[in-house]
Amino acid sequence: MVSENEQLLNAIEVLFSATQEKEEINLTSEQIEMLQMSEVDIKEDRLISEKDLMKQDDEWMK
């Protein structure tokens, strides 16, 4: 049992250390523009809940 717990702790440590590494992501100008548009939508409260989105998708698929 101790061996399994130790393996689990080692696996968790690997996951945490992997997520802590900083990876530089290069975005295209289009991706940057979409992110900026999203920020404006959030500030302007132009949001939709996941539930409402799923309902709209269901309607559209009919």
PDB file of C-alpha atoms in Angstrom:
ATOM      1  CA  MET A   1       0.000   0.000   0.000  1.00  0.00           C
ATOM      2  CA  VAL A   2       2.836   2.393   0.827  1.00  0.00           C
ATOM      3  CA  SER A   3       4.328   1.707  -2.572  1.00  0.00           C
ATOM      4  CA  GLU A   4       1.068   2.627  -4.334  1.00  0.00           C
ATOM      5  CA  ASN A   5       0.726   5.822  -2.297  1.00  0.00           C
ATOM      6  CA  GLU A   6       4.298   6.738  -3.108  1.00  0.00           C
ATOM      7  CA  GLN A   7       3.672   6.180  -6.814  1.00  0.00           C
ATOM      8  CA  LEU A   8       0.537   8.307  -6.634  1.00  0.00           C
ATOM      9  CA  LEU A   9       2.392  11.122  -4.887  1.00  0.00           C
ATOM     10  CA  ASN A  10       5.171  10.952  -7.475  1.00  0.00           C
ATOM     11  CA  ALA A  11       2.612  11.133 -10.287  1.00  0.00           C
ATOM     12  CA  ILE A  12       0.942  14.155  -8.673  1.00  0.00           C
ATOM     13  CA  GLU A  13       4.309  15.849  -8.258  1.00  0.00           C
ATOM     14  CA  VAL A  14       5.076  15.297 -11.946  1.00  0.00           C
ATOM     15  CA  LEU A  15       1.720  16.815 -12.913  1.00  0.00           C
ATOM     16  CA  PHE A  16       2.238  19.870 -10.723  1.00  0.00           C
ATOM     17  CA  SER A  17       5.757  20.472 -11.953  1.00  0.00           C
ATOM     18  CA  ALA A  18       4.651  20.099 -15.577  1.00  0.00           C
ATOM     19  CA  THR A  19       1.921  22.708 -15.163  1.00  0.00           C
ATOM     20  CA  GLN A  20       4.280  25.157 -13.486  1.00  0.00           C
ATOM     21  CA  GLU A  21       6.590  25.377 -16.466  1.00  0.00           C
ATOM     22  CA  LYS A  22       6.016  28.509 -18.478  1.00  0.00           C
ATOM     23  CA  GLU A  23       5.450  27.938 -22.137  1.00  0.00           C
ATOM     24  CA  GLU A  24       5.495  30.865 -24.523  1.00  0.00           C
ATOM     25  CA  ILE A  25       2.576  30.867 -26.890  1.00  0.00           C
ATOM     26  CA  ASN A  26       2.720  32.907 -30.050  1.00  0.00           C
ATOM     27  CA  LEU A  27      -0.668  34.103 -31.212  1.00  0.00           C
ATOM     28  CA  THR A  28      -1.592  35.266 -34.668  1.00  0.00           C
ATOM     29  CA  SER A  29      -2.984  38.762 -35.116  1.00  0.00           C
ATOM     30  CA  GLU A  30      -6.402  37.186 -35.743  1.00  0.00           C
ATOM     31  CA  GLN A  31      -6.253  35.284 -32.446  1.00  0.00           C
ATOM     32  CA  ILE A  32      -5.255  38.451 -30.585  1.00  0.00           C
ATOM     33  CA  GLU A  33      -8.134  40.333 -32.211  1.00  0.00           C
ATOM     34  CA  MET A  34     -10.611  37.596 -31.207  1.00  0.00           C
ATOM     35  CA  LEU A  35      -9.371  37.727 -27.598  1.00  0.00           C
ATOM     36  CA  GLN A  36      -9.731  41.499 -27.553  1.00  0.00           C
ATOM     37  CA  MET A  37     -13.255  41.211 -28.943  1.00  0.00           C
ATOM     38  CA  SER A  38     -14.065  38.666 -26.244  1.00  0.00           C
ATOM     39  CA  GLU A  39     -12.837  41.030 -23.547  1.00  0.00           C
ATOM     40  CA  VAL A  40     -15.107  43.761 -24.884  1.00  0.00           C
ATOM     41  CA  ASP A  41     -18.045  41.331 -24.915  1.00  0.00           C
ATOM     42  CA  ILE A  42     -17.371  40.484 -21.278  1.00  0.00           C
ATOM     43  CA  LYS A  43     -17.123  44.151 -20.276  1.00  0.00           C
ATOM     44  CA  GLU A  44     -20.346  44.931 -22.169  1.00  0.00           C
ATOM     45  CA  ASP A  45     -22.070  41.945 -20.510  1.00  0.00           C
ATOM     46  CA  ARG A  46     -22.742  40.257 -23.838  1.00  0.00           C
ATOM     47  CA  LEU A  47     -22.641  36.773 -22.392  1.00  0.00           C
ATOM     48  CA  ILE A  48     -24.683  33.609 -22.740  1.00  0.00           C
ATOM     49  CA  SER A  49     -24.932  30.750 -20.298  1.00  0.00           C
ATOM     50  CA  GLU A  50     -23.899  27.284 -21.358  1.00  0.00           C
ATOM     51  CA  LYS A  51     -27.472  26.119 -20.802  1.00  0.00           C
ATOM     52  CA  ASP A  52     -28.861  28.799 -23.134  1.00  0.00           C
ATOM     53  CA  LEU A  53     -26.171  28.081 -25.685  1.00  0.00           C
ATOM     54  CA  MET A  54     -27.037  24.390 -25.697  1.00  0.00           C
ATOM     55  CA  LYS A  55     -30.724  25.295 -26.120  1.00  0.00           C
ATOM     56  CA  GLN A  56     -29.890  27.511 -29.098  1.00  0.00           C
ATOM     57  CA  ASP A  57     -27.770  24.736 -30.612  1.00  0.00           C
ATOM     58  CA  ASP A  58     -30.623  22.269 -30.212  1.00  0.00           C
ATOM     59  CA  GLU A  59     -33.017  24.675 -31.920  1.00  0.00           C
ATOM     60  CA  TRP A  60     -30.579  25.319 -34.729  1.00  0.00           C
ATOM     61  CA  MET A  61     -30.001  21.603 -35.320  1.00  0.00           C
ATOM     62  CA  LYS A  62     -33.728  20.953 -35.893  1.00  0.00           C
TER      63      LYS A  62
END
